[in-house]
Amino acid sequence: MDKILIPLYDSNHGNQLINIQQYLIENQPATIAVKCGNQSMNDAGISTGDILIVDRSIDAGNNHIVMADIGNAFAIRRLVTIDGTSWLNSENSSASFDNYIFQPDKNMEIVGVVTFVIKSLK
């Protein structure tokens, strides 16, 4: 794949070129891009239509935003662990979205960790 180089202005180092692919993707074989389908993570800055870069090689930890297979669908949620119980929590104070107790024995699994959000501002 060709490199995607664009100019980057850095006040400390002047202008330089940045390889967008290298910047966004640390482990290419384990990385996927998904389009966000709802506003469940709006308060975390993730909106409908945003492109999420998801790295499937990162072990999910407390407070990571993850893509999870919840058995019948995929969900983008914040993984929160309290006293040994893990939750998949939405973050939208203006609308109600389901939170889930993470139960791997119930056909649930973490697909990967969201590492970047690509958002249109136009």
mmCIF file with all atom_site columns, C-alpha atoms in Angstrom:
data_model
loop_
_atom_site.group_PDB
_atom_site.id
_atom_site.type_symbol
_atom_site.label_atom_id
_atom_site.label_alt_id
_atom_site.label_comp_id
_atom_site.label_asym_id
_atom_site.label_entity_id
_atom_site.label_seq_id
_atom_site.pdbx_PDB_ins_code
_atom_site.Cartn_x
_atom_site.Cartn_y
_atom_site.Cartn_z
_atom_site.occupancy
_atom_site.B_iso_or_equiv
_atom_site.pdbx_formal_charge
_atom_site.auth_seq_id
_atom_site.auth_comp_id
_atom_site.auth_asym_id
_atom_site.auth_atom_id
_atom_site.pdbx_PDB_model_num
ATOM 1   C CA . MET A 1 1   ? 0.000   0.000   0.000  1.00 0.00 ? 1   MET A CA 1
ATOM 2   C CA . ASP A 1 2   ? 1.255   3.462   -0.855 1.00 0.00 ? 2   ASP A CA 1
ATOM 3   C CA . LYS A 1 3   ? 2.150   5.834   1.926  1.00 0.00 ? 3   LYS A CA 1
ATOM 4   C CA . ILE A 1 4   ? -0.259  8.677   2.526  1.00 0.00 ? 4   ILE A CA 1
ATOM 5   C CA . LEU A 1 5   ? 1.932   11.677  3.315  1.00 0.00 ? 5   LEU A CA 1
ATOM 6   C CA . ILE A 1 6   ? 0.504   15.063  4.241  1.00 0.00 ? 6   ILE A CA 1
ATOM 7   C CA . PRO A 1 7   ? 2.152   18.192  5.616  1.00 0.00 ? 7   PRO A CA 1
ATOM 8   C CA . LEU A 1 8   ? 2.096   18.562  9.398  1.00 0.00 ? 8   LEU A CA 1
ATOM 9   C CA . TYR A 1 9   ? 2.750   21.878  11.064 1.00 0.00 ? 9   TYR A CA 1
ATOM 10  C CA . ASP A 1 10  ? 4.488   21.485  14.407 1.00 0.00 ? 10  ASP A CA 1
ATOM 11  C CA . SER A 1 11  ? 5.301   24.716  16.254 1.00 0.00 ? 11  SER A CA 1
ATOM 12  C CA . ASN A 1 12  ? 8.362   23.072  17.837 1.00 0.00 ? 12  ASN A CA 1
ATOM 13  C CA . HIS A 1 13  ? 9.791   21.457  14.714 1.00 0.00 ? 13  HIS A CA 1
ATOM 14  C CA . GLY A 1 14  ? 8.395   23.428  11.768 1.00 0.00 ? 14  GLY A CA 1
ATOM 15  C CA . ASN A 1 15  ? 6.728   21.776  8.798  1.00 0.00 ? 15  ASN A CA 1
ATOM 16  C CA . GLN A 1 16  ? 7.245   18.084  8.178  1.00 0.00 ? 16  GLN A CA 1
ATOM 17  C CA . LEU A 1 17  ? 5.450   15.252  6.410  1.00 0.00 ? 17  LEU A CA 1
ATOM 18  C CA . ILE A 1 18  ? 3.426   12.712  8.356  1.00 0.00 ? 18  ILE A CA 1
ATOM 19  C CA . ASN A 1 19  ? 2.449   9.257   7.153  1.00 0.00 ? 19  ASN A CA 1
ATOM 20  C CA . ILE A 1 20  ? -1.234  9.074   8.143  1.00 0.00 ? 20  ILE A CA 1
ATOM 21  C CA . GLN A 1 21  ? -1.370  5.290   7.835  1.00 0.00 ? 21  GLN A CA 1
ATOM 22  C CA . GLN A 1 22  ? 1.656   4.846   10.091 1.00 0.00 ? 22  GLN A CA 1
ATOM 23  C CA . TYR A 1 23  ? 0.233   7.374   12.579 1.00 0.00 ? 23  TYR A CA 1
ATOM 24  C CA . LEU A 1 24  ? -3.203  5.729   12.836 1.00 0.00 ? 24  LEU A CA 1
ATOM 25  C CA . ILE A 1 25  ? -2.257  2.070   12.529 1.00 0.00 ? 25  ILE A CA 1
ATOM 26  C CA . GLU A 1 26  ? 0.274   0.418   14.802 1.00 0.00 ? 26  GLU A CA 1
ATOM 27  C CA . ASN A 1 27  ? -0.499  -3.207  13.897 1.00 0.00 ? 27  ASN A CA 1
ATOM 28  C CA . GLN A 1 28  ? -2.008  -3.344  10.410 1.00 0.00 ? 28  GLN A CA 1
ATOM 29  C CA . PRO A 1 29  ? -3.030  -7.042  10.328 1.00 0.00 ? 29  PRO A CA 1
ATOM 30  C CA . ALA A 1 30  ? -4.974  -6.588  13.584 1.00 0.00 ? 30  ALA A CA 1
ATOM 31  C CA . THR A 1 31  ? -6.559  -3.224  12.767 1.00 0.00 ? 31  THR A CA 1
ATOM 32  C CA . ILE A 1 32  ? -10.015 -2.578  11.351 1.00 0.00 ? 32  ILE A CA 1
ATOM 33  C CA . ALA A 1 33  ? -12.050 0.550   10.691 1.00 0.00 ? 33  ALA A CA 1
ATOM 34  C CA . VAL A 1 34  ? -15.736 0.709   11.615 1.00 0.00 ? 34  VAL A CA 1
ATOM 35  C CA . LYS A 1 35  ? -18.351 3.384   11.138 1.00 0.00 ? 35  LYS A CA 1
ATOM 36  C CA . CYS A 1 36  ? -20.160 4.420   14.304 1.00 0.00 ? 36  CYS A CA 1
ATOM 37  C CA . GLY A 1 37  ? -23.879 3.741   13.953 1.00 0.00 ? 37  GLY A CA 1
ATOM 38  C CA . ASN A 1 38  ? -25.388 5.738   16.813 1.00 0.00 ? 38  ASN A CA 1
ATOM 39  C CA . GLN A 1 39  ? -24.875 8.398   19.487 1.00 0.00 ? 39  GLN A CA 1
ATOM 40  C CA . SER A 1 40  ? -24.227 6.013   22.425 1.00 0.00 ? 40  SER A CA 1
ATOM 41  C CA . MET A 1 41  ? -20.725 7.447   22.991 1.00 0.00 ? 41  MET A CA 1
ATOM 42  C CA . ASN A 1 42  ? -21.538 11.088  22.219 1.00 0.00 ? 42  ASN A CA 1
ATOM 43  C CA . ASP A 1 43  ? -20.147 12.386  25.526 1.00 0.00 ? 43  ASP A CA 1
ATOM 44  C CA . ALA A 1 44  ? -16.833 10.669  24.716 1.00 0.00 ? 44  ALA A CA 1
ATOM 45  C CA . GLY A 1 45  ? -16.675 12.617  21.439 1.00 0.00 ? 45  GLY A CA 1
ATOM 46  C CA . ILE A 1 46  ? -17.820 9.755   19.200 1.00 0.00 ? 46  ILE A CA 1
ATOM 47  C CA . SER A 1 47  ? -20.779 10.539  16.927 1.00 0.00 ? 47  SER A CA 1
ATOM 48  C CA . THR A 1 48  ? -22.869 8.754   14.314 1.00 0.00 ? 48  THR A CA 1
ATOM 49  C CA . GLY A 1 49  ? -20.846 8.394   11.109 1.00 0.00 ? 49  GLY A CA 1
ATOM 50  C CA . ASP A 1 50  ? -17.422 8.755   12.730 1.00 0.00 ? 50  ASP A CA 1
ATOM 51  C CA . ILE A 1 51  ? -14.819 6.251   11.562 1.00 0.00 ? 51  ILE A CA 1
ATOM 52  C CA . LEU A 1 52  ? -13.278 4.344   14.462 1.00 0.00 ? 52  LEU A CA 1
ATOM 53  C CA . ILE A 1 53  ? -9.855  2.721   14.216 1.00 0.00 ? 53  ILE A CA 1
ATOM 54  C CA . VAL A 1 54  ? -10.013 -0.500  16.249 1.00 0.00 ? 54  VAL A CA 1
ATOM 55  C CA . ASP A 1 55  ? -6.892  -2.470  17.158 1.00 0.00 ? 55  ASP A CA 1
ATOM 56  C CA . ARG A 1 56  ? -7.709  -6.116  17.880 1.00 0.00 ? 56  ARG A CA 1
ATOM 57  C CA . SER A 1 57  ? -4.206  -6.846  19.244 1.00 0.00 ? 57  SER A CA 1
ATOM 58  C CA . ILE A 1 58  ? -4.470  -4.557  22.285 1.00 0.00 ? 58  ILE A CA 1
ATOM 59  C CA . ASP A 1 59  ? -5.617  -6.132  25.536 1.00 0.00 ? 59  ASP A CA 1
ATOM 60  C CA . ALA A 1 60  ? -8.605  -4.108  26.704 1.00 0.00 ? 60  ALA A CA 1
ATOM 61  C CA . GLY A 1 61  ? -8.236  -2.519  30.110 1.00 0.00 ? 61  GLY A CA 1
ATOM 62  C CA . ASN A 1 62  ? -10.277 -0.458  32.515 1.00 0.00 ? 62  ASN A CA 1
ATOM 63  C CA . ASN A 1 63  ? -11.557 2.772   30.944 1.00 0.00 ? 63  ASN A CA 1
ATOM 64  C CA . HIS A 1 64  ? -10.673 1.792   27.370 1.00 0.00 ? 64  HIS A CA 1
ATOM 65  C CA . ILE A 1 65  ? -13.282 2.452   24.718 1.00 0.00 ? 65  ILE A CA 1
ATOM 66  C CA . VAL A 1 66  ? -13.859 -0.888  23.053 1.00 0.00 ? 66  VAL A CA 1
ATOM 67  C CA . MET A 1 67  ? -15.761 -2.554  20.266 1.00 0.00 ? 67  MET A CA 1
ATOM 68  C CA . ALA A 1 68  ? -17.617 -5.497  21.785 1.00 0.00 ? 68  ALA A CA 1
ATOM 69  C CA . ASP A 1 69  ? -19.574 -8.376  20.334 1.00 0.00 ? 69  ASP A CA 1
ATOM 70  C CA . ILE A 1 70  ? -22.560 -8.536  22.682 1.00 0.00 ? 70  ILE A CA 1
ATOM 71  C CA . GLY A 1 71  ? -24.004 -11.706 21.181 1.00 0.00 ? 71  GLY A CA 1
ATOM 72  C CA . ASN A 1 72  ? -26.479 -10.317 18.680 1.00 0.00 ? 72  ASN A CA 1
ATOM 73  C CA . ALA A 1 73  ? -24.780 -7.059  17.685 1.00 0.00 ? 73  ALA A CA 1
ATOM 74  C CA . PHE A 1 74  ? -21.629 -5.015  18.024 1.00 0.00 ? 74  PHE A CA 1
ATOM 75  C CA . ALA A 1 75  ? -21.413 -2.121  20.475 1.00 0.00 ? 75  ALA A CA 1
ATOM 76  C CA . ILE A 1 76  ? -18.938 0.678   21.104 1.00 0.00 ? 76  ILE A CA 1
ATOM 77  C CA . ARG A 1 77  ? -18.739 1.221   24.859 1.00 0.00 ? 77  ARG A CA 1
ATOM 78  C CA . ARG A 1 78  ? -16.346 2.168   27.655 1.00 0.00 ? 78  ARG A CA 1
ATOM 79  C CA . LEU A 1 79  ? -15.054 -0.866  29.534 1.00 0.00 ? 79  LEU A CA 1
ATOM 80  C CA . VAL A 1 80  ? -15.266 -0.187  33.278 1.00 0.00 ? 80  VAL A CA 1
ATOM 81  C CA . THR A 1 81  ? -14.211 -2.703  35.913 1.00 0.00 ? 81  THR A CA 1
ATOM 82  C CA . ILE A 1 82  ? -15.368 -2.263  39.512 1.00 0.00 ? 82  ILE A CA 1
ATOM 83  C CA . ASP A 1 83  ? -14.702 -4.870  42.202 1.00 0.00 ? 83  ASP A CA 1
ATOM 84  C CA . GLY A 1 84  ? -14.006 -7.563  39.609 1.00 0.00 ? 84  GLY A CA 1
ATOM 85  C CA . THR A 1 85  ? -17.164 -6.928  37.565 1.00 0.00 ? 85  THR A CA 1
ATOM 86  C CA . SER A 1 86  ? -16.741 -5.444  34.099 1.00 0.00 ? 86  SER A CA 1
ATOM 87  C CA . TRP A 1 87  ? -19.332 -3.213  32.482 1.00 0.00 ? 87  TRP A CA 1
ATOM 88  C CA . LEU A 1 88  ? -19.725 -1.940  28.941 1.00 0.00 ? 88  LEU A CA 1
ATOM 89  C CA . ASN A 1 89  ? -21.051 1.573   29.520 1.00 0.00 ? 89  ASN A CA 1
ATOM 90  C CA . SER A 1 90  ? -22.496 4.057   27.062 1.00 0.00 ? 90  SER A CA 1
ATOM 91  C CA . GLU A 1 91  ? -21.661 7.749   27.417 1.00 0.00 ? 91  GLU A CA 1
ATOM 92  C CA . ASN A 1 92  ? -24.554 9.950   26.376 1.00 0.00 ? 92  ASN A CA 1
ATOM 93  C CA . SER A 1 93  ? -26.160 12.167  29.000 1.00 0.00 ? 93  SER A CA 1
ATOM 94  C CA . SER A 1 94  ? -28.938 13.339  26.658 1.00 0.00 ? 94  SER A CA 1
ATOM 95  C CA . ALA A 1 95  ? -30.238 9.935   25.521 1.00 0.00 ? 95  ALA A CA 1
ATOM 96  C CA . SER A 1 96  ? -30.651 6.466   26.963 1.00 0.00 ? 96  SER A CA 1
ATOM 97  C CA . PHE A 1 97  ? -28.509 3.621   25.631 1.00 0.00 ? 97  PHE A CA 1
ATOM 98  C CA . ASP A 1 98  ? -28.066 0.187   27.159 1.00 0.00 ? 98  ASP A CA 1
ATOM 99  C CA . ASN A 1 99  ? -25.144 -0.618  29.424 1.00 0.00 ? 99  ASN A CA 1
ATOM 100 C CA . TYR A 1 100 ? -24.095 -4.252  29.701 1.00 0.00 ? 100 TYR A CA 1
ATOM 101 C CA . ILE A 1 101 ? -22.428 -6.427  32.307 1.00 0.00 ? 101 ILE A CA 1
ATOM 102 C CA . PHE A 1 102 ? -19.578 -7.974  30.355 1.00 0.00 ? 102 PHE A CA 1
ATOM 103 C CA . GLN A 1 103 ? -20.102 -11.746 30.429 1.00 0.00 ? 103 GLN A CA 1
ATOM 104 C CA . PRO A 1 104 ? -17.716 -13.697 28.171 1.00 0.00 ? 104 PRO A CA 1
ATOM 105 C CA . ASP A 1 105 ? -19.610 -16.916 28.957 1.00 0.00 ? 105 ASP A CA 1
ATOM 106 C CA . LYS A 1 106 ? -22.764 -15.363 27.413 1.00 0.00 ? 106 LYS A CA 1
ATOM 107 C CA . ASN A 1 107 ? -21.368 -15.054 23.862 1.00 0.00 ? 107 ASN A CA 1
ATOM 108 C CA . MET A 1 108 ? -19.813 -11.655 24.609 1.00 0.00 ? 108 MET A CA 1
ATOM 109 C CA . GLU A 1 109 ? -16.287 -10.713 23.657 1.00 0.00 ? 109 GLU A CA 1
ATOM 110 C CA . ILE A 1 110 ? -14.109 -7.671  23.236 1.00 0.00 ? 110 ILE A CA 1
ATOM 111 C CA . VAL A 1 111 ? -13.290 -7.308  19.545 1.00 0.00 ? 111 VAL A CA 1
ATOM 112 C CA . GLY A 1 112 ? -10.687 -4.597  20.027 1.00 0.00 ? 112 GLY A CA 1
ATOM 113 C CA . VAL A 1 113 ? -9.746  -1.255  21.518 1.00 0.00 ? 113 VAL A CA 1
ATOM 114 C CA . VAL A 1 114 ? -10.697 1.996   19.777 1.00 0.00 ? 114 VAL A CA 1
ATOM 115 C CA . THR A 1 115 ? -7.432  3.849   19.236 1.00 0.00 ? 115 THR A CA 1
ATOM 116 C CA . PHE A 1 116 ? -8.505  6.766   17.025 1.00 0.00 ? 116 PHE A CA 1
ATOM 117 C CA . VAL A 1 117 ? -11.667 8.528   15.884 1.00 0.00 ? 117 VAL A CA 1
ATOM 118 C CA . ILE A 1 118 ? -11.824 10.124  12.443 1.00 0.00 ? 118 ILE A CA 1
ATOM 119 C CA . LYS A 1 119 ? -14.463 12.823  12.475 1.00 0.00 ? 119 LYS A CA 1
ATOM 120 C CA . SER A 1 120 ? -15.753 15.140  9.800  1.00 0.00 ? 120 SER A CA 1
ATOM 121 C CA . LEU A 1 121 ? -16.036 18.748  10.956 1.00 0.00 ? 121 LEU A CA 1
ATOM 122 C CA . LYS A 1 122 ? -17.614 20.201  7.844  1.00 0.00 ? 122 LYS A CA 1
#
